[in-house]
Coordinates of N, CA and C in Angstrom, one line a residue:
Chain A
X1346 N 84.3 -12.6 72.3 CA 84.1 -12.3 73.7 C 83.6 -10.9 74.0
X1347 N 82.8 -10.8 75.4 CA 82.6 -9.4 75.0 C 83.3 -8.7 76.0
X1348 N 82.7 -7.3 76.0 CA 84.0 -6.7 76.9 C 83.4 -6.1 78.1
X1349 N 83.0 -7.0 78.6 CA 81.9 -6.3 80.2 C 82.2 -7.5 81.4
X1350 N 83.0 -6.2 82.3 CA 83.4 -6.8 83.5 C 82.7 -7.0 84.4
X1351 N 82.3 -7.6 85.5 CA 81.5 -7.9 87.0 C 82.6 -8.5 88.0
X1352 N 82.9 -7.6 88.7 CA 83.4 -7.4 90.2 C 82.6 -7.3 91.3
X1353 N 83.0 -8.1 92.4 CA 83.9 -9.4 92.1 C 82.8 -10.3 92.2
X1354 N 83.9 -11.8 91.6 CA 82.7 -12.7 91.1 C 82.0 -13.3 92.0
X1355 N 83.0 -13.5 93.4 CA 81.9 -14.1 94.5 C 82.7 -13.2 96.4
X1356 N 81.3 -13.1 96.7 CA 81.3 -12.3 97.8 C 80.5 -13.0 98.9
X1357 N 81.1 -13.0 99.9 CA 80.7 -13.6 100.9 C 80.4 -12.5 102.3
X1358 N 79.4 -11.9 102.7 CA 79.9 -11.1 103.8 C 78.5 -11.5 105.0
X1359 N 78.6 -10.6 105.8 CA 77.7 -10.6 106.8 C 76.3 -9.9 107.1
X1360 N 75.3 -10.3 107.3 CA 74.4 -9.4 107.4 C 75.1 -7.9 107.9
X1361 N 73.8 -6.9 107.3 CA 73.6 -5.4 107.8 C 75.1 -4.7 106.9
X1362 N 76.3 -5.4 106.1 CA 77.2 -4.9 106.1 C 76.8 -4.0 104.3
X1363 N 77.4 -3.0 103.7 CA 77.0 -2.1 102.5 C 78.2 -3.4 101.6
X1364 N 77.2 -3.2 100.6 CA 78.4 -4.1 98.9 C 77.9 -2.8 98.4
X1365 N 79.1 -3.2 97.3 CA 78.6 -2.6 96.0 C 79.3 -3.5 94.7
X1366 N 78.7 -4.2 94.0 CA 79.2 -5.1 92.6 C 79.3 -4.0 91.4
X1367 N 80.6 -4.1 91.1 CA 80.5 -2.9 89.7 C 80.4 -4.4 88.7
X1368 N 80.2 -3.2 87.3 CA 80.3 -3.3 86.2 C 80.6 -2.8 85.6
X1369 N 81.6 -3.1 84.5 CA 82.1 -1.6 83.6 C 82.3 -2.7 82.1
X1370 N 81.8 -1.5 81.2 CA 81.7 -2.4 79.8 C 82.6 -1.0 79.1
X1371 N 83.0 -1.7 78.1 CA 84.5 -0.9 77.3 C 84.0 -1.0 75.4
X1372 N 82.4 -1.4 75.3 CA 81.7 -1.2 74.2 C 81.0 0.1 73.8
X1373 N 81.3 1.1 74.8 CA 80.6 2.5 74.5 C 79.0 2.1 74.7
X1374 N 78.2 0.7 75.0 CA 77.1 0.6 75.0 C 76.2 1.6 76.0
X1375 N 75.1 2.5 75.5 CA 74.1 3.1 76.2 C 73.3 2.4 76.8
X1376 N 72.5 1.6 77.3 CA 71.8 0.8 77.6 C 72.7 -0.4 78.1
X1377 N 72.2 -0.2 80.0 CA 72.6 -1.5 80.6 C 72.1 -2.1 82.1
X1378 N 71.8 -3.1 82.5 CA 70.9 -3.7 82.6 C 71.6 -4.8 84.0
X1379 N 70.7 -4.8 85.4 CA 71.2 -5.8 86.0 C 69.8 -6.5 86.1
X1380 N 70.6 -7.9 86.1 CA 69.2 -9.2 86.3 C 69.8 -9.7 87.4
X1381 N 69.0 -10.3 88.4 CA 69.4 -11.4 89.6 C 68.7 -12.4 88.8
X1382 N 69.4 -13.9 89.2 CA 69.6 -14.7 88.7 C 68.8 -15.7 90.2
X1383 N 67.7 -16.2 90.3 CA 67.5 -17.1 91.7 C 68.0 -18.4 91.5
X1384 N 68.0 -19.1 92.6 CA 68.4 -20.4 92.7 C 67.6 -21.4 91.9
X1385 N 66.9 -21.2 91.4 CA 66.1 -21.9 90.5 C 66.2 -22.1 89.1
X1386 N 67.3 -20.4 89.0 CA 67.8 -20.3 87.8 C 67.2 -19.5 87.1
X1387 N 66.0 -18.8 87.5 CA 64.7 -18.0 86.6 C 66.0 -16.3 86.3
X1388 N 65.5 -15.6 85.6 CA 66.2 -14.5 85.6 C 65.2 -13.2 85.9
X1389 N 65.5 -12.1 86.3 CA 64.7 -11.4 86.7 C 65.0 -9.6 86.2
X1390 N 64.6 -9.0 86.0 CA 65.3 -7.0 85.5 C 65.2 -6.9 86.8
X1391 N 66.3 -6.0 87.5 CA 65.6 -5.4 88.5 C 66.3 -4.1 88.4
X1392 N 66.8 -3.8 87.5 CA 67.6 -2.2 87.0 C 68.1 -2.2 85.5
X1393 N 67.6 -1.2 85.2 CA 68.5 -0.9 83.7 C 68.4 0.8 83.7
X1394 N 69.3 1.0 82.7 CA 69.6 2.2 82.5 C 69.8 2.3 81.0
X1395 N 68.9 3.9 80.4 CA 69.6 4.4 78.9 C 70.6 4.8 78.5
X1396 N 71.3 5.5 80.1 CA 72.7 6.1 79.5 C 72.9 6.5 80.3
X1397 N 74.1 7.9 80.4 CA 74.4 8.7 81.9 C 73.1 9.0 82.9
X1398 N 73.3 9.3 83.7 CA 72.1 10.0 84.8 C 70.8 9.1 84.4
X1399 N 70.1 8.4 83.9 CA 69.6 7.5 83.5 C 69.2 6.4 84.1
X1400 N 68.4 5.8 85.1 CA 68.4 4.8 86.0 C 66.7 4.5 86.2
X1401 N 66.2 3.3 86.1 CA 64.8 3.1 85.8 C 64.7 1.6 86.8
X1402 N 63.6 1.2 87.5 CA 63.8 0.3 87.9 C 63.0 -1.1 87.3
X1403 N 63.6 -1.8 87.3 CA 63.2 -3.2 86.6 C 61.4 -4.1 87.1
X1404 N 61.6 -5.1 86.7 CA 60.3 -6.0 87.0 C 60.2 -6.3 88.1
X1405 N 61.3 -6.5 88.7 CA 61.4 -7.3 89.9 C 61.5 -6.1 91.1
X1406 N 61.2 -6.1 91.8 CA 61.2 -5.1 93.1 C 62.7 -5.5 93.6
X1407 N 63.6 -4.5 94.1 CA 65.0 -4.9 94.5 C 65.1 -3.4 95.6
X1408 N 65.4 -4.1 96.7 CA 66.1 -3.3 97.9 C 67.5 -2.0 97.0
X1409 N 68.1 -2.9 96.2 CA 69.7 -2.3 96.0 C 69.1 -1.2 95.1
X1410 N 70.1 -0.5 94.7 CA 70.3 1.1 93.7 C 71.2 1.2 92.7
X1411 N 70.8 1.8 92.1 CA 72.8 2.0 91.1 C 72.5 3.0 90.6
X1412 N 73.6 3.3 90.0 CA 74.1 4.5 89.6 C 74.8 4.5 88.2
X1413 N 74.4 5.8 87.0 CA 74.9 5.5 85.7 C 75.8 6.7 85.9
X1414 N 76.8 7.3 85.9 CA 77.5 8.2 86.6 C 78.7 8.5 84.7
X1415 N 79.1 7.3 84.7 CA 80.0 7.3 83.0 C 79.0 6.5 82.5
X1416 N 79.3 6.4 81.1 CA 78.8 5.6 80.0 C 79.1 4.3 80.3
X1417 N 80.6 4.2 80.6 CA 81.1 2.4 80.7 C 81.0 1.5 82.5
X1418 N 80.4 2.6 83.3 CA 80.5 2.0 84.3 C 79.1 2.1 85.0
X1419 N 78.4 0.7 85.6 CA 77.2 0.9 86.6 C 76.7 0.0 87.8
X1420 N 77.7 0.5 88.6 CA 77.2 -0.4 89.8 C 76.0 -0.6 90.4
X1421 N 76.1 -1.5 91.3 CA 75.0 -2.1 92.1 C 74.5 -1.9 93.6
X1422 N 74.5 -1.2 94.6 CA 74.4 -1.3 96.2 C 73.4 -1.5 96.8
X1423 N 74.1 -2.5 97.7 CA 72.9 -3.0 99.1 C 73.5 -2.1 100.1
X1424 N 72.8 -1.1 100.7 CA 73.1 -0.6 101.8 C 73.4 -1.3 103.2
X1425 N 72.0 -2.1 103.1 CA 72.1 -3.1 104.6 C 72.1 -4.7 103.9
X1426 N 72.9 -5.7 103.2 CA 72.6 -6.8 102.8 C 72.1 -7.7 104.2
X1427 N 71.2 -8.3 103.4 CA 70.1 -9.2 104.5 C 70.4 -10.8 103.5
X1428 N 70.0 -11.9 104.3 CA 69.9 -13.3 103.9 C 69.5 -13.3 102.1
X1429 N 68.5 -13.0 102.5 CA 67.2 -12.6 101.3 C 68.3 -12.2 100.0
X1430 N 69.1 -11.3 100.1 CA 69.7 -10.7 99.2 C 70.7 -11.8 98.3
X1431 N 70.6 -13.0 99.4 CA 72.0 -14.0 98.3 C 71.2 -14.4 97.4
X1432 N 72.4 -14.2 96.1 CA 71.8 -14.7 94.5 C 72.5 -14.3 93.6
X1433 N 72.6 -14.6 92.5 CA 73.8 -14.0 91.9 C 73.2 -13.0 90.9
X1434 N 74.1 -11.9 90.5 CA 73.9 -10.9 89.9 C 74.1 -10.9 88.6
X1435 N 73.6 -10.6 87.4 CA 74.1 -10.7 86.4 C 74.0 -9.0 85.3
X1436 N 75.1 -8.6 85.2 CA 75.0 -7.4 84.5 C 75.4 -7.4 83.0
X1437 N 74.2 -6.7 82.1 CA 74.2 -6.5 80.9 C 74.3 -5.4 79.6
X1438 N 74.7 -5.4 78.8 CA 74.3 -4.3 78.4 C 74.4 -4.4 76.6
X1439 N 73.6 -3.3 76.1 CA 73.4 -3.3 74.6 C 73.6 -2.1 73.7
X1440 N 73.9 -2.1 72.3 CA 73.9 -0.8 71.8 C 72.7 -0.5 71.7
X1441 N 71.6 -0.8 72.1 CA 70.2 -0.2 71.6 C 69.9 -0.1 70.5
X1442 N 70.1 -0.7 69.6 CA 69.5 -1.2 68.5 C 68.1 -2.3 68.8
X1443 N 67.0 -2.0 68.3 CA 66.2 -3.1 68.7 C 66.6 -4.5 68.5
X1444 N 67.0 -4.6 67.2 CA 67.4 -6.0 67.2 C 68.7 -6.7 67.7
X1445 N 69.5 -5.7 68.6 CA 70.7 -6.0 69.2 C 70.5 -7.3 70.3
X1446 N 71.5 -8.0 70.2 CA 71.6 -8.5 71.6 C 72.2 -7.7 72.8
X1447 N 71.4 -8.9 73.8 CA 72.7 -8.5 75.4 C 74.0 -9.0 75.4
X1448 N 75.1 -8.4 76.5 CA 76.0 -8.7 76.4 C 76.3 -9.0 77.8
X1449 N 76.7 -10.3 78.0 CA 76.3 -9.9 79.9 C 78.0 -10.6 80.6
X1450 N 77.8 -10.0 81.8 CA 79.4 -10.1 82.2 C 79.0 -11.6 83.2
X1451 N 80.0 -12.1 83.7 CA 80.0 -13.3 84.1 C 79.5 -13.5 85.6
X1452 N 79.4 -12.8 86.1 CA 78.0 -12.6 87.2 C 78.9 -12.3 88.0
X1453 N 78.0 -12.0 89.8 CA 78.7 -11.6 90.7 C 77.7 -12.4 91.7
X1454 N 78.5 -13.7 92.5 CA 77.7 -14.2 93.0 C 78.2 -13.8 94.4
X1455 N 76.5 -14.0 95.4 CA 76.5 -12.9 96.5 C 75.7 -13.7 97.7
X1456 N 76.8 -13.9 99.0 CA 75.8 -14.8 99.7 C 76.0 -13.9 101.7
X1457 N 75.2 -13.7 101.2 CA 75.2 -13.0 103.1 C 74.7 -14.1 103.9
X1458 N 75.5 -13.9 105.5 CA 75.2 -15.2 106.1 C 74.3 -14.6 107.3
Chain B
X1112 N 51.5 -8.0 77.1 CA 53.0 -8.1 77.3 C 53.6 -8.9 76.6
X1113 N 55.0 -9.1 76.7 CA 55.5 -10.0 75.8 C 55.9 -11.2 77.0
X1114 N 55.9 -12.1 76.4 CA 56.2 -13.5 77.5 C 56.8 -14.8 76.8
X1115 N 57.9 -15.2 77.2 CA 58.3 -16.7 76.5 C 58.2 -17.7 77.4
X1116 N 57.7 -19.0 77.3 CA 57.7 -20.4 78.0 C 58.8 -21.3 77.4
X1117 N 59.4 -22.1 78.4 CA 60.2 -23.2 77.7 C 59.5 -24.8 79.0
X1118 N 58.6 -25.3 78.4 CA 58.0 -26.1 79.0 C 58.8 -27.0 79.3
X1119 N 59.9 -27.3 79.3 CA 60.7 -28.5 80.2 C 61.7 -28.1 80.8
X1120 N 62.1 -28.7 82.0 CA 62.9 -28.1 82.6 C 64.4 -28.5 82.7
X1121 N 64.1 -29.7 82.1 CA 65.5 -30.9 82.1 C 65.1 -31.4 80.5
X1122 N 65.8 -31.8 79.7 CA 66.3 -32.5 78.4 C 67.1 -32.9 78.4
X1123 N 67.1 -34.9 78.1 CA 68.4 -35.4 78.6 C 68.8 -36.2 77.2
X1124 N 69.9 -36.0 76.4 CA 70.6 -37.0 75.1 C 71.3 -37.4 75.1
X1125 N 71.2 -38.4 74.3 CA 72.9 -38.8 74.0 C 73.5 -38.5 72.9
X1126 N 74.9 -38.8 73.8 CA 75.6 -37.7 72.9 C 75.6 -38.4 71.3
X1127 N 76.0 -37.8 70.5 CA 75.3 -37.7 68.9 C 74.2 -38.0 68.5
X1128 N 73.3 -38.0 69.3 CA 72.1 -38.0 68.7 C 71.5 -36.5 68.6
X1129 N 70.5 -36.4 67.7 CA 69.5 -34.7 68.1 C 69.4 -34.4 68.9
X1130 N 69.3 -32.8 69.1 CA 68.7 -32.6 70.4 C 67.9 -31.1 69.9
X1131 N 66.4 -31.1 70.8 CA 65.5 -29.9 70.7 C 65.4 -29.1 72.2
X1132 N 65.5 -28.0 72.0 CA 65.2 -27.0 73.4 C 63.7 -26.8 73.1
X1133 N 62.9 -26.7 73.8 CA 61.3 -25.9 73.0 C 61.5 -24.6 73.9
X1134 N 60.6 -23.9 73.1 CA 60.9 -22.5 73.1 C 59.2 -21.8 72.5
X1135 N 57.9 -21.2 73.5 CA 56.6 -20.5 73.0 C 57.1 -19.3 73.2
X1136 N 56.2 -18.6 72.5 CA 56.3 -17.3 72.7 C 54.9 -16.4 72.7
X1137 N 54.5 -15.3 73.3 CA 53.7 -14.3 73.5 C 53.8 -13.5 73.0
X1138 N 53.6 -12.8 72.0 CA 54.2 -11.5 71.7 C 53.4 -10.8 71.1
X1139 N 52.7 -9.1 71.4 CA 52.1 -8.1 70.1 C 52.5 -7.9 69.4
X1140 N 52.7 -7.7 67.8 CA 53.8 -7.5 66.8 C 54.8 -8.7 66.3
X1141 N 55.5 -8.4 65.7 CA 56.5 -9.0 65.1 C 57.4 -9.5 66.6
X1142 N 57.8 -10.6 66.4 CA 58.6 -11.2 68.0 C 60.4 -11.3 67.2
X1143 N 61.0 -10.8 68.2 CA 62.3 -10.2 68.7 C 62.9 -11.6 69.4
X1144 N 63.3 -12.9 69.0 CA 63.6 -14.0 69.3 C 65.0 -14.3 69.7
X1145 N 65.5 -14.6 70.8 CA 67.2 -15.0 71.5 C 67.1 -15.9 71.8
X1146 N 67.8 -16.5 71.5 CA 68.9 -17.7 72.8 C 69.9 -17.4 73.1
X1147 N 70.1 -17.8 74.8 CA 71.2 -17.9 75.1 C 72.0 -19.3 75.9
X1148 N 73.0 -19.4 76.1 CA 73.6 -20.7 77.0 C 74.1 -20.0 78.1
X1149 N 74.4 -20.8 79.0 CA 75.0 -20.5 80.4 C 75.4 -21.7 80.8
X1150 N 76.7 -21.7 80.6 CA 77.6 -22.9 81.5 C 78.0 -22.4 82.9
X1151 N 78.1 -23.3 84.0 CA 78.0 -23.5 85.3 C 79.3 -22.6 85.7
X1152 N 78.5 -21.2 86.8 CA 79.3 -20.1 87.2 C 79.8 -19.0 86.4
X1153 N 78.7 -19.3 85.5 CA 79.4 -18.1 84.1 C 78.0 -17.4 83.4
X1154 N 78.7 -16.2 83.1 CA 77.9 -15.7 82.4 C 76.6 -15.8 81.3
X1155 N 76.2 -15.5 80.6 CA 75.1 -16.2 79.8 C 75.9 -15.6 78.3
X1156 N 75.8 -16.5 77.5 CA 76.8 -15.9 75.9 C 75.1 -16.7 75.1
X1157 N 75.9 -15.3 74.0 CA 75.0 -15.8 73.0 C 74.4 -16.5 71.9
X1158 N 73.7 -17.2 71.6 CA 74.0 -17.9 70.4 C 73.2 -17.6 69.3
X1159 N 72.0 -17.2 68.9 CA 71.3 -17.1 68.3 C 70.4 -15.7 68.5
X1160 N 69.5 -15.5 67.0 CA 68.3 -14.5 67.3 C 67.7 -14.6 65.7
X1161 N 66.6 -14.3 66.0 CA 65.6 -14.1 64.7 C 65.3 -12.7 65.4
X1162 N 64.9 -12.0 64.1 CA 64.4 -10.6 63.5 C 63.4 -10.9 62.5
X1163 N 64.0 -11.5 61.6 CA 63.0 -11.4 59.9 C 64.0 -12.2 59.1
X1164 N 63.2 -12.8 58.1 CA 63.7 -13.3 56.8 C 63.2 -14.7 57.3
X1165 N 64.3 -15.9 57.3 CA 64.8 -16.9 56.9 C 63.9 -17.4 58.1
X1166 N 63.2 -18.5 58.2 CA 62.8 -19.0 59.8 C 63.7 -19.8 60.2
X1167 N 64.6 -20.3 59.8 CA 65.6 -21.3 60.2 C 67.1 -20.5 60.2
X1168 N 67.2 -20.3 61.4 CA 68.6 -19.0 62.3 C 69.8 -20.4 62.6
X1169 N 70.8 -19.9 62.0 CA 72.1 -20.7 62.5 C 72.7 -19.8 63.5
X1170 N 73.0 -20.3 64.1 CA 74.2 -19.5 65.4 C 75.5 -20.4 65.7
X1171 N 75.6 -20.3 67.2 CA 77.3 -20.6 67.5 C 77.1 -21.7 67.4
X1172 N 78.0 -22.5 67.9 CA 78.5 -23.7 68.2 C 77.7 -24.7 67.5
X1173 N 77.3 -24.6 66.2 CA 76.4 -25.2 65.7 C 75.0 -25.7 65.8
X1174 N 74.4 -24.5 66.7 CA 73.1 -24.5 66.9 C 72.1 -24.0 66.3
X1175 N 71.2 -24.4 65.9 CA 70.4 -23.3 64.9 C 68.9 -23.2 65.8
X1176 N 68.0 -22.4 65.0 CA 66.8 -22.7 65.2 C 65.9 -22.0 64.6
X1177 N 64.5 -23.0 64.8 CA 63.3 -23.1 63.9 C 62.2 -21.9 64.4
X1178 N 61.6 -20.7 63.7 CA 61.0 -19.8 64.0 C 59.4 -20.1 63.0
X1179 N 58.6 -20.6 63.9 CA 57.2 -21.0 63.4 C 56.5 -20.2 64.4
X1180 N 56.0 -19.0 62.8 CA 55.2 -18.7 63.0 C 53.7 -18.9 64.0
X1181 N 52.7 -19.5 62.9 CA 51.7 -20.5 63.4 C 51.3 -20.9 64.8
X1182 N 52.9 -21.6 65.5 CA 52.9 -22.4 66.5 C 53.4 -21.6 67.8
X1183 N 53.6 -19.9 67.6 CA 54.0 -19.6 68.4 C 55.1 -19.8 68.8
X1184 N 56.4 -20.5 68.2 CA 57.7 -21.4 68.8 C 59.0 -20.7 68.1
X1185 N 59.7 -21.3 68.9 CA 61.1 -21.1 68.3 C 62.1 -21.9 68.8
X1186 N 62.1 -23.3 68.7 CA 62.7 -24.0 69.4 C 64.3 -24.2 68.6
X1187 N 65.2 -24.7 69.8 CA 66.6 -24.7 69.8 C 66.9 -26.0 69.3
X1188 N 68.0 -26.1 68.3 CA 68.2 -27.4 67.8 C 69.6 -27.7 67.3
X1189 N 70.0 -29.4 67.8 CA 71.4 -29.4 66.5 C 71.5 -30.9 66.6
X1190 N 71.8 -30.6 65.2 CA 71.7 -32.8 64.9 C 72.4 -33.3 65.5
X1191 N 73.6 -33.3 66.0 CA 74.6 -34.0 66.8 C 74.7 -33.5 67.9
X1192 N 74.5 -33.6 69.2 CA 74.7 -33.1 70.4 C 76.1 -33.7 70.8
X1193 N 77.0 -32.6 71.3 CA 78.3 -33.0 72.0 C 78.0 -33.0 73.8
X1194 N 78.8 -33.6 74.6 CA 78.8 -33.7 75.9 C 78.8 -32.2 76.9
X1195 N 80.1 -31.7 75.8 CA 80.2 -30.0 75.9 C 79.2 -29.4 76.1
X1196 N 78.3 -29.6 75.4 CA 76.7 -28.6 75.1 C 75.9 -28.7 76.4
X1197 N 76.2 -29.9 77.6 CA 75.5 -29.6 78.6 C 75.7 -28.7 79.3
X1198 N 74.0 -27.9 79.6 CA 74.4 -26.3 80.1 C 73.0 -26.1 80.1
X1199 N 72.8 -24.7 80.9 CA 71.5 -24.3 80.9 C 70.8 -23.1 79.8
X1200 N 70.1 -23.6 78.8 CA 69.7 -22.6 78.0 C 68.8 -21.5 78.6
X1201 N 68.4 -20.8 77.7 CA 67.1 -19.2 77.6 C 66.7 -19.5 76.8
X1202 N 65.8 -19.1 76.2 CA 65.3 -18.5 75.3 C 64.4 -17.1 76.0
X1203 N 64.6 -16.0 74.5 CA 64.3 -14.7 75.6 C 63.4 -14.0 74.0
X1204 N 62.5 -12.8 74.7 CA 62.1 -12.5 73.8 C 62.1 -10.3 73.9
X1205 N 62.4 -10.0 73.2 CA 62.1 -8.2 73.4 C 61.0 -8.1 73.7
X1206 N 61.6 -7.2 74.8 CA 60.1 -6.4 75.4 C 60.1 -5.0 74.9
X1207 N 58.9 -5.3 74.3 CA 58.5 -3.9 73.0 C 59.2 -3.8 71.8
X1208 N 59.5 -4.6 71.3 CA 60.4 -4.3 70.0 C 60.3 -2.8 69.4
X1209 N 58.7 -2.1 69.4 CA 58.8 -0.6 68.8 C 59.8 0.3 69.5
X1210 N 59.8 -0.3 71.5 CA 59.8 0.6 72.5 C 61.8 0.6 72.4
X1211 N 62.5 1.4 73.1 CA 63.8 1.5 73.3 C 64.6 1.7 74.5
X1212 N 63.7 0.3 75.1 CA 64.1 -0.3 76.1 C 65.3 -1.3 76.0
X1213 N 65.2 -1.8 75.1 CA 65.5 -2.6 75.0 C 66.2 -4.2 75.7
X1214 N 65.0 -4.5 76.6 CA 64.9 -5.4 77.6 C 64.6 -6.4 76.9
X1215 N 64.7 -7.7 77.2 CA 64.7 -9.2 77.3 C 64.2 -9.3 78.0
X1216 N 62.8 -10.2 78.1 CA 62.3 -11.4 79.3 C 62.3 -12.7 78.4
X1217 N 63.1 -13.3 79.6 CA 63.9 -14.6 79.3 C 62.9 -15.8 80.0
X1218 N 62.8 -16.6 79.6 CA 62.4 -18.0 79.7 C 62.8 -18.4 81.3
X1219 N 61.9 -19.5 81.5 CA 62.9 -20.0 83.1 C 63.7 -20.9 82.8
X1220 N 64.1 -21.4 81.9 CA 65.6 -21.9 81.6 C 65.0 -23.3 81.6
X1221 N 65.9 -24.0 80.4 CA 65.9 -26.0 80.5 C 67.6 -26.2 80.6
X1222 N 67.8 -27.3 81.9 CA 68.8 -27.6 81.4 C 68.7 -28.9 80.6
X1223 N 70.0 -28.5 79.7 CA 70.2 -29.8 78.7 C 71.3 -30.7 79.4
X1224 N 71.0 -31.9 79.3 CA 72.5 -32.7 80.0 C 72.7 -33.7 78.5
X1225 N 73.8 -33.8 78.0 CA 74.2 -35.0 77.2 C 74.9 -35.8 77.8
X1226 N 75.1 -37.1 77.7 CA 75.6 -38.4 77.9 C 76.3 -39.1 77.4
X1227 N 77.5 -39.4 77.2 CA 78.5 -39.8 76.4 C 77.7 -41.6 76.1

């Protein structure tokens, strides 16, 4: 099992209102990574990080932000969540080893009405 | 760039018989090969990966797979399929293997359904 959390798993709120989905991993891993996940199932980067202070943005164009602040912890925020924004979140992370795998927490699924 | 296809979207067996995920790949250099599963509302876990050596990778739950060269592939495989196994796979490939990103772009997913 690995050791990376995603809080909370399902969120329901209203337009215009701020989220923030953490993730905190307890592997000392440098390198970590949020994908949205669409209803179709495709997966998408739309953030990853090397390490502290560290924040790059992914393939996917994404409204939200995050922040690498500790090594084990990197949230996610929508300032204003809109319709558009429901999907689920999936947060990852690796030792950075090239040949390492991901390790990814059990999502945070997110539906604004 | 690097890029993986999984040309079906659905694969349906029964149960104990074979079953194949297909799995192409794109890649400059040497390819950086994953699978993963995803059962319904959960996270993605891992099963497998090629690097080098052996072309034929065992992993979890008794899944292995075939890494050809040649054909560009790396498809997912296991002689007996259990009921359990239905789920939605990946297959994913490193982006930049030199670089230290160490990013994954993943496949658009097949689901597998078995049938008792």
């Amino acid at each position: 099992e690995a050791d990376i959390y995603q809080t909370p798993r399902y969120l329901v709120i209203g337009t215009g209102k701020k989220i923030t989905l953490e993730c905190s991993q307890t592997m000392g891993h440098d390198k970590m990574y949020w994908y949205q996940q669409d209803p179709g199932m495709e997966l998408h980067l739309i953030h990853y990080s090397y390490g502290v202070n560290s924040t790059e943005k992914g393939d996917l164009s994404s409204e939200s932000t995050v922040s690498r602040i500790r090594t084990e912890h990197f949230p996610l925020t929508l300032e204003s969540a809109r319709p558009s924004h429901t999907s689920q979140y999936l947060c990852a992370s690796s030792s950075g080893v090239a040949t390492g795998e991901l390790f990814f927490g059990e999502g945070s699924r997110l539906t604004v009405l | 760039a690097q890029s993986v296809a999984q040309p079906e979207d659905q694969v349906n067996v029964a149960e104990g018989n074979p079953l194949t995920v297909k799995c192409t790949y794109s890649v400059s250099g040497n390819p950086y090969l994953f699978w993963y599963v995803q059962y319904p509302n959960r996270g993605l876990q891992f099963l497998l990966k090629y690097i080098t050596g052996d072309n034929l990778v065992k992993g979890s739950y008794g899944f292995e797979a075939e890494f050809n060269k040649s054909q560009t592939s790396f498809h997912l495989k296991k002689p007996s399929a259990l009921v359990s196994d239905s789920a939605l796979y990946f297959c994913a490939v490193r982006d930049s293997p030199r670089g230290n990103t160490g990013k994954l772009i993943f496949g658009q997913g097949t689901t597998l359904q078995v049938k008792p």
